[in-house]
PDB file of C-alpha atoms in Angstrom:
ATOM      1  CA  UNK A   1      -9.930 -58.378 -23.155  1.00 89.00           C
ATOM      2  CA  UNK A   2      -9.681 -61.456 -24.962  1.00 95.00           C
ATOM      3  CA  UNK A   3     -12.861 -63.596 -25.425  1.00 96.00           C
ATOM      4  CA  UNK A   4     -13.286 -67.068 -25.635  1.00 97.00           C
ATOM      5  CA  UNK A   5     -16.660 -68.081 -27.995  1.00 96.00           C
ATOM      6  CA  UNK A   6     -17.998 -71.669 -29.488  1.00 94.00           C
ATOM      7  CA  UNK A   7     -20.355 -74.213 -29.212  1.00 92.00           C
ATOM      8  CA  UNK A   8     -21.527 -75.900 -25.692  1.00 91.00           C
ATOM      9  CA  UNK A   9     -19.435 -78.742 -25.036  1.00 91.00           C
ATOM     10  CA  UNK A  10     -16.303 -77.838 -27.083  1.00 93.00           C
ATOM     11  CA  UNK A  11     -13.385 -77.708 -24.398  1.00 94.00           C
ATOM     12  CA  UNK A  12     -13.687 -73.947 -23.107  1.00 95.00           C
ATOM     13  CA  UNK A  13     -13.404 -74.173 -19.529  1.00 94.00           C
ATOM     14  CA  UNK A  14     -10.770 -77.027 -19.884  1.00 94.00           C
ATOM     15  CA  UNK A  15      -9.078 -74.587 -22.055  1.00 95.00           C
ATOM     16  CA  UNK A  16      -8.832 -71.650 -19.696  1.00 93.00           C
ATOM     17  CA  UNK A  17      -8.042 -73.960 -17.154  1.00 92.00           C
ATOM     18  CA  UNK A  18      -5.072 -75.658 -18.626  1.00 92.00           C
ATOM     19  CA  UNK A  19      -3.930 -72.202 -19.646  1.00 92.00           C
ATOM     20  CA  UNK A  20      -3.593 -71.193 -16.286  1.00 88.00           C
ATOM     21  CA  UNK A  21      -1.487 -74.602 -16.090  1.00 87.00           C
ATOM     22  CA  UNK A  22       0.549 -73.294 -18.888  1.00 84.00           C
ATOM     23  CA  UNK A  23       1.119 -69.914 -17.967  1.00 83.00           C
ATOM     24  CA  UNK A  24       2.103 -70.857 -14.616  1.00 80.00           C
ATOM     25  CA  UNK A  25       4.734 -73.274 -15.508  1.00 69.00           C
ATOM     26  CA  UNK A  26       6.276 -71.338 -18.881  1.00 60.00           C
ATOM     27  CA  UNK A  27       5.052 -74.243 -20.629  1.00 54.00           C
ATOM     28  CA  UNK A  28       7.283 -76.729 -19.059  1.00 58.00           C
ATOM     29  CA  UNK A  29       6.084 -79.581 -17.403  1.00 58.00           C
ATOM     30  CA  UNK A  30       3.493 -82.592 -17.625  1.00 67.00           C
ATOM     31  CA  UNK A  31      -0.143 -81.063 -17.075  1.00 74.00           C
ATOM     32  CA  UNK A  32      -1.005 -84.331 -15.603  1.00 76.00           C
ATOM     33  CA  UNK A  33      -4.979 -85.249 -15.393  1.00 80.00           C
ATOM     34  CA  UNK A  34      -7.489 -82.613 -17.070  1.00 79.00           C
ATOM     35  CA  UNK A  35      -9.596 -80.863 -13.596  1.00 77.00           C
ATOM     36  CA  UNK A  36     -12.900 -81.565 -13.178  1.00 76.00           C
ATOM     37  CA  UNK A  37     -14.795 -78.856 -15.050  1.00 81.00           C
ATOM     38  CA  UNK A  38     -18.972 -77.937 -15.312  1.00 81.00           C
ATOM     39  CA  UNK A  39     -20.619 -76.360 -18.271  1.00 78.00           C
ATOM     40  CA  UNK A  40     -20.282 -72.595 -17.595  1.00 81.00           C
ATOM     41  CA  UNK A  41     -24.053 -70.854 -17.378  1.00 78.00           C
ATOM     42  CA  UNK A  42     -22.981 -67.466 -18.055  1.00 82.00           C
ATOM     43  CA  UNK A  43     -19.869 -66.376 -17.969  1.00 88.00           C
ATOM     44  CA  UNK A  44     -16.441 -66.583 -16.788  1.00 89.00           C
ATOM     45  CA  UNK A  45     -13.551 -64.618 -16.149  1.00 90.00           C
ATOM     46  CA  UNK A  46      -9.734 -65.622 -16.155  1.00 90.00           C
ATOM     47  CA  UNK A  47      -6.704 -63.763 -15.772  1.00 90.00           C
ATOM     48  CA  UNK A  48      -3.734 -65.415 -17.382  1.00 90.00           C
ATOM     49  CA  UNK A  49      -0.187 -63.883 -16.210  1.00 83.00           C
ATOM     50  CA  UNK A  50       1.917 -64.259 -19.678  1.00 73.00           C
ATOM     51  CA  UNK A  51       4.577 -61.519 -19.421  1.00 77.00           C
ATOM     52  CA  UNK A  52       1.411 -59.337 -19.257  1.00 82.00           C
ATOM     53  CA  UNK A  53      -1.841 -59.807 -17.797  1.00 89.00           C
ATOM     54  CA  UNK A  54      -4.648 -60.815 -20.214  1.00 91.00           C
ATOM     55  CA  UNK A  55      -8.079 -61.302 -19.288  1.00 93.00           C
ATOM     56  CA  UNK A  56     -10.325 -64.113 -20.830  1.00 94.00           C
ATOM     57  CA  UNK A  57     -14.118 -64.145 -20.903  1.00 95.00           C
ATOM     58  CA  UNK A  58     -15.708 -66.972 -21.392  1.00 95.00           C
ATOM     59  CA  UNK A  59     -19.034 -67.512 -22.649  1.00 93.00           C
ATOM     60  CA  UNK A  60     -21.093 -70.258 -22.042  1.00 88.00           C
ATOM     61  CA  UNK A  61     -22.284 -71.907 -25.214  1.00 86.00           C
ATOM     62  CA  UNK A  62     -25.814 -71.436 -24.832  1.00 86.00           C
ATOM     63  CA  UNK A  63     -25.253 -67.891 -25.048  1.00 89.00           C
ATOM     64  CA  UNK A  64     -24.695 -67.498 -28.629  1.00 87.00           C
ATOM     65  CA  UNK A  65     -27.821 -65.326 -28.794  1.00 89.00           C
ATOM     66  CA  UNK A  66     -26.500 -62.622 -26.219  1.00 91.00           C
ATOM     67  CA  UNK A  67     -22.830 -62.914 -27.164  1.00 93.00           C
ATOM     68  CA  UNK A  68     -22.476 -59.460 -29.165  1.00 93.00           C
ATOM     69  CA  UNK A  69     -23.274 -58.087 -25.874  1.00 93.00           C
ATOM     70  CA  UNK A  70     -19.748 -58.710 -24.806  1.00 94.00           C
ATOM     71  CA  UNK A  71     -18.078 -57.557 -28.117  1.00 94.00           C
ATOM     72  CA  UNK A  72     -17.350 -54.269 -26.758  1.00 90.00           C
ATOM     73  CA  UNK A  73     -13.570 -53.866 -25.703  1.00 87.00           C
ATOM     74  CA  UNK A  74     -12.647 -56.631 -27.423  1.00 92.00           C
ATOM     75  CA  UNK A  75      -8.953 -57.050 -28.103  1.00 91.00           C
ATOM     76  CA  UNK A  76      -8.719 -60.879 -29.511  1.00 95.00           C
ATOM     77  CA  UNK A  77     -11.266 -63.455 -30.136  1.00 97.00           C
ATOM     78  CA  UNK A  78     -10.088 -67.321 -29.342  1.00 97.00           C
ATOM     79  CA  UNK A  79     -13.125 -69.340 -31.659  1.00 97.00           C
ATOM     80  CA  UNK A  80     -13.300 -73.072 -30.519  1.00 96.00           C
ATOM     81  CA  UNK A  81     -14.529 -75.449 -32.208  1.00 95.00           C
ATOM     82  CA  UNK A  82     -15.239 -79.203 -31.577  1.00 94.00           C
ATOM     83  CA  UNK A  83     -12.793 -81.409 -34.279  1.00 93.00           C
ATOM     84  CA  UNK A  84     -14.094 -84.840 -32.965  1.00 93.00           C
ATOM     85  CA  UNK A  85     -17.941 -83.503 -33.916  1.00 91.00           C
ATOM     86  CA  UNK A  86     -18.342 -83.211 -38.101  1.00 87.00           C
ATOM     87  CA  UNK A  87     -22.349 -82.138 -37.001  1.00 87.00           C
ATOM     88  CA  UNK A  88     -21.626 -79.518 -35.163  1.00 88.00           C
ATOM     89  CA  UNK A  89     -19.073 -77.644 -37.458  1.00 88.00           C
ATOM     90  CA  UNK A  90     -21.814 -76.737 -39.698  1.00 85.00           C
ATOM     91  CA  UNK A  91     -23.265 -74.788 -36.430  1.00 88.00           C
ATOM     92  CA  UNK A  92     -20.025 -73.727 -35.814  1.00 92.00           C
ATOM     93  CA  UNK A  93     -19.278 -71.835 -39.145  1.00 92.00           C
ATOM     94  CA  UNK A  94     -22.343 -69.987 -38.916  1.00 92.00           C
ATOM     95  CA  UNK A  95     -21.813 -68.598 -35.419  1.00 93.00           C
ATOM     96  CA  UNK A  96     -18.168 -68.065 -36.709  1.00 94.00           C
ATOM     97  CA  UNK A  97     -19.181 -66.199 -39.486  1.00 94.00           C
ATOM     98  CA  UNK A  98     -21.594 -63.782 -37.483  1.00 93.00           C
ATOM     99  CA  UNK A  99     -18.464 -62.943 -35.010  1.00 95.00           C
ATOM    100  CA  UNK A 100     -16.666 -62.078 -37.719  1.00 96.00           C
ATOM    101  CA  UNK A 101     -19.270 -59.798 -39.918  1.00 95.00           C
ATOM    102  CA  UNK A 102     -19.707 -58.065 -36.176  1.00 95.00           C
ATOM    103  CA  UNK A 103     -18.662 -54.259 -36.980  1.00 95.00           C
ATOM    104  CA  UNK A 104     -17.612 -54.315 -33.199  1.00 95.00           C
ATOM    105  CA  UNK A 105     -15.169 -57.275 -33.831  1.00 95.00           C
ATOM    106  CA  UNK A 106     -13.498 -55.966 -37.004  1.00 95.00           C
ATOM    107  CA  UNK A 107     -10.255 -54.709 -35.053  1.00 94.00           C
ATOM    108  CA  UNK A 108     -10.333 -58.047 -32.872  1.00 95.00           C
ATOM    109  CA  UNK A 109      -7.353 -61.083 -33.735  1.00 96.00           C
ATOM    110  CA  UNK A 110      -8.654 -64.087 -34.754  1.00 97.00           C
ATOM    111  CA  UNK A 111      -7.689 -67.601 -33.635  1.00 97.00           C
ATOM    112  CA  UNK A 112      -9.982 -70.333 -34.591  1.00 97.00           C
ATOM    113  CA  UNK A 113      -9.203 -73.340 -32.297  1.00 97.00           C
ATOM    114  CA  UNK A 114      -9.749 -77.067 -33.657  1.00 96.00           C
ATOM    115  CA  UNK A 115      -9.972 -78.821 -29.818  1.00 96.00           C
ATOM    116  CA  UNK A 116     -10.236 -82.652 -28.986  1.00 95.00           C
ATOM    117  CA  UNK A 117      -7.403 -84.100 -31.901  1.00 94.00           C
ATOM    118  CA  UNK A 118      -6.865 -86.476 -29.002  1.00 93.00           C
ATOM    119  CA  UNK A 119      -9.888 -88.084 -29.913  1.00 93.00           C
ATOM    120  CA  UNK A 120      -9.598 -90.603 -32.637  1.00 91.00           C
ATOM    121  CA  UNK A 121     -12.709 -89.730 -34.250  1.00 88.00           C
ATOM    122  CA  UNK A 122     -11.240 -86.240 -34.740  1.00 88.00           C
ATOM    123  CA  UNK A 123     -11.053 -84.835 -38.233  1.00 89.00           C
ATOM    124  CA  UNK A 124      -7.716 -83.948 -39.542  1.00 89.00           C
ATOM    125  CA  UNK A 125      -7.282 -79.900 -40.055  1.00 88.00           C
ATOM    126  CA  UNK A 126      -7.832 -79.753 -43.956  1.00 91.00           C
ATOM    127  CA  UNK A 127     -10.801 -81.795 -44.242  1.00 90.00           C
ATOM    128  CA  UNK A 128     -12.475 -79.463 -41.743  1.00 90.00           C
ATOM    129  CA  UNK A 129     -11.316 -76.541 -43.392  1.00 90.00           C
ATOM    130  CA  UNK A 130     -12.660 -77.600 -46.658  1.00 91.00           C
ATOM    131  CA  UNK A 131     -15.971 -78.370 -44.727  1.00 89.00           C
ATOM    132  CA  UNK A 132     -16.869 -74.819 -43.647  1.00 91.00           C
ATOM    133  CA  UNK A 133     -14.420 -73.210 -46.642  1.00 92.00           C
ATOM    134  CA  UNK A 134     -11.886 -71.973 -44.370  1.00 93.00           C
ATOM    135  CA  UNK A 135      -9.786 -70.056 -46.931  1.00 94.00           C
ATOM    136  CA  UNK A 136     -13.244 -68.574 -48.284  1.00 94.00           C
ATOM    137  CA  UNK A 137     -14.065 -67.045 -44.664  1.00 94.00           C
ATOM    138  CA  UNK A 138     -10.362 -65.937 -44.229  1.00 93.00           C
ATOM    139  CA  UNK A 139     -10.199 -64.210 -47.805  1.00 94.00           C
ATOM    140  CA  UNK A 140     -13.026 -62.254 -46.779  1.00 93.00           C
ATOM    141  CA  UNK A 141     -13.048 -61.672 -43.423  1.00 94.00           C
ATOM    142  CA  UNK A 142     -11.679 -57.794 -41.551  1.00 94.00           C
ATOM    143  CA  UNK A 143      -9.767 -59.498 -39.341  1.00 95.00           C
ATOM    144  CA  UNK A 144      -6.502 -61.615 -38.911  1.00 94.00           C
ATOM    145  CA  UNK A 145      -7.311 -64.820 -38.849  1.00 96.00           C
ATOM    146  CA  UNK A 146      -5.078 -67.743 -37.982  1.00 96.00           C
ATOM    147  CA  UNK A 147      -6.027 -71.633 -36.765  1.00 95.00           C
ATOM    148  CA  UNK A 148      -4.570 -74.159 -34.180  1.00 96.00           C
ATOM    149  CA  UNK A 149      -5.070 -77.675 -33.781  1.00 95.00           C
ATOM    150  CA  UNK A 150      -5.287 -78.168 -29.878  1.00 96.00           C
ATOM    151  CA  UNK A 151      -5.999 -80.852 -27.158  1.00 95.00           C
ATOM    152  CA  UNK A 152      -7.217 -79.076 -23.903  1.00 94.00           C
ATOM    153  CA  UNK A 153      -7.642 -82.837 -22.229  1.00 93.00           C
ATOM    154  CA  UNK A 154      -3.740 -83.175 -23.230  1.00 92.00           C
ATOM    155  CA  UNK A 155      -2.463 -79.848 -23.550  1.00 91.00           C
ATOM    156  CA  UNK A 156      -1.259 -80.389 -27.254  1.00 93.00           C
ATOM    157  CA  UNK A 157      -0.937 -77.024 -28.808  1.00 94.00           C
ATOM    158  CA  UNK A 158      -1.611 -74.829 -25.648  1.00 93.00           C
ATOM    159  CA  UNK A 159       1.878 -73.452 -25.564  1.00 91.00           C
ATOM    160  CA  UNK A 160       1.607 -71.919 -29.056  1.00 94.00           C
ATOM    161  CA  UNK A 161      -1.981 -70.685 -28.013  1.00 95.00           C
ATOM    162  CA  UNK A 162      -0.155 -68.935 -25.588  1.00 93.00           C
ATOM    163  CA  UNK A 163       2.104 -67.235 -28.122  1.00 92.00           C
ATOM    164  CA  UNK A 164      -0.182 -66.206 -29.722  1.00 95.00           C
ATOM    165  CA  UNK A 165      -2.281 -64.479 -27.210  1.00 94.00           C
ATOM    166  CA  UNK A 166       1.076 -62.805 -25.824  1.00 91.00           C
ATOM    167  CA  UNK A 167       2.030 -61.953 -29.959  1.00 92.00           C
ATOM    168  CA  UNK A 168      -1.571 -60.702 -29.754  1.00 92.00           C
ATOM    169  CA  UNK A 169      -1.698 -58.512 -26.792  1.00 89.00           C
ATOM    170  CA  UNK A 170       1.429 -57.048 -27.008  1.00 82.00           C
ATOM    171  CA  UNK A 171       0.405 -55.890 -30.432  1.00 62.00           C
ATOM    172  CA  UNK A 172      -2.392 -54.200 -29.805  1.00 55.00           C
ATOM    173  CA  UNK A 173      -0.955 -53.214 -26.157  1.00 52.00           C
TER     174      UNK A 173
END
């Protein structure tokens, strides 16, 4: 199981969605126009067919409180965060940092996603990793850690998220 965590707003439906895309096409191919997506109450689940079958759950934002309900089983952690939104990363670092001090979690991959670079508001990757001290949380954390600049909208990046989940899964398969 592979869940997907951040702020409401930040790109995770899109994401899984244009995974899917991905998946489905070995990464070849124009994605063409983003789908039409809703905020997710709840949450979702999405099967992704990369050489094996991986299952992502999706949590709606708005259930940060209830989120260490779904830690259990918990192979790999995708963390998104919102690069075109310099408020909300302070929000962001502190639910990061509570995934990642979760006893439950301390097996779990890490990939911290920086989504909407399409934007042109967005940050670039080392002023927001100066911002919440990146390299602090990394040296410190349990877990492997590793980050991605992405554009769901676009698809920039999505092929290497990919990777990673089938580096990831095959791992720890």
């Amino acid at each position: 199981m592979c869940l997907l965590l951040g702020a409401t707003g930040v790109g995770k439906t899109l994401l899984v969605k244009r995974l899917q895309e991905v998946s489905s096409r070995d990464g070849k191919g124009d994605l063409g126009e983003p789908p039409p997506t809703r905020p997710t109450v709840g949450t979702n689940l999405t099967d992704i067919v990369a050489q094996r079958k991986i299952t992502i759950r999706e949590l709606g934002g708005c259930m940060g409180p209830i989120w260490s309900s779904y830690y259990g089983n918990c192979r790999s952690l995708l963390f998104m965060m919102d690069a075109s939104d310099p408020t909300q990363l302070s929000a962001s670092c502190v639910q990061l940092l509570g995934l990642l001090s979760s006893e439950q979690l301390a097996e779990a991959s890490v990939l911290i996603l920086f989504n909407k670079i399409d934007l042109p508001c967005y940050m670039a990757m080392e002023e927001m990793k100066s911002l919440i001290r990146l390299p602090d949380i990394i040296a410190c954390a349990k877990q492997d850690i590793t980050t991605a600049e992405i554009s769901a909208r676009e698809g920039t990046g999505l092929a290497e998220v990919l990777a990673w989940l089938q580096a990831t899964h095959r791992a720890n398969g």
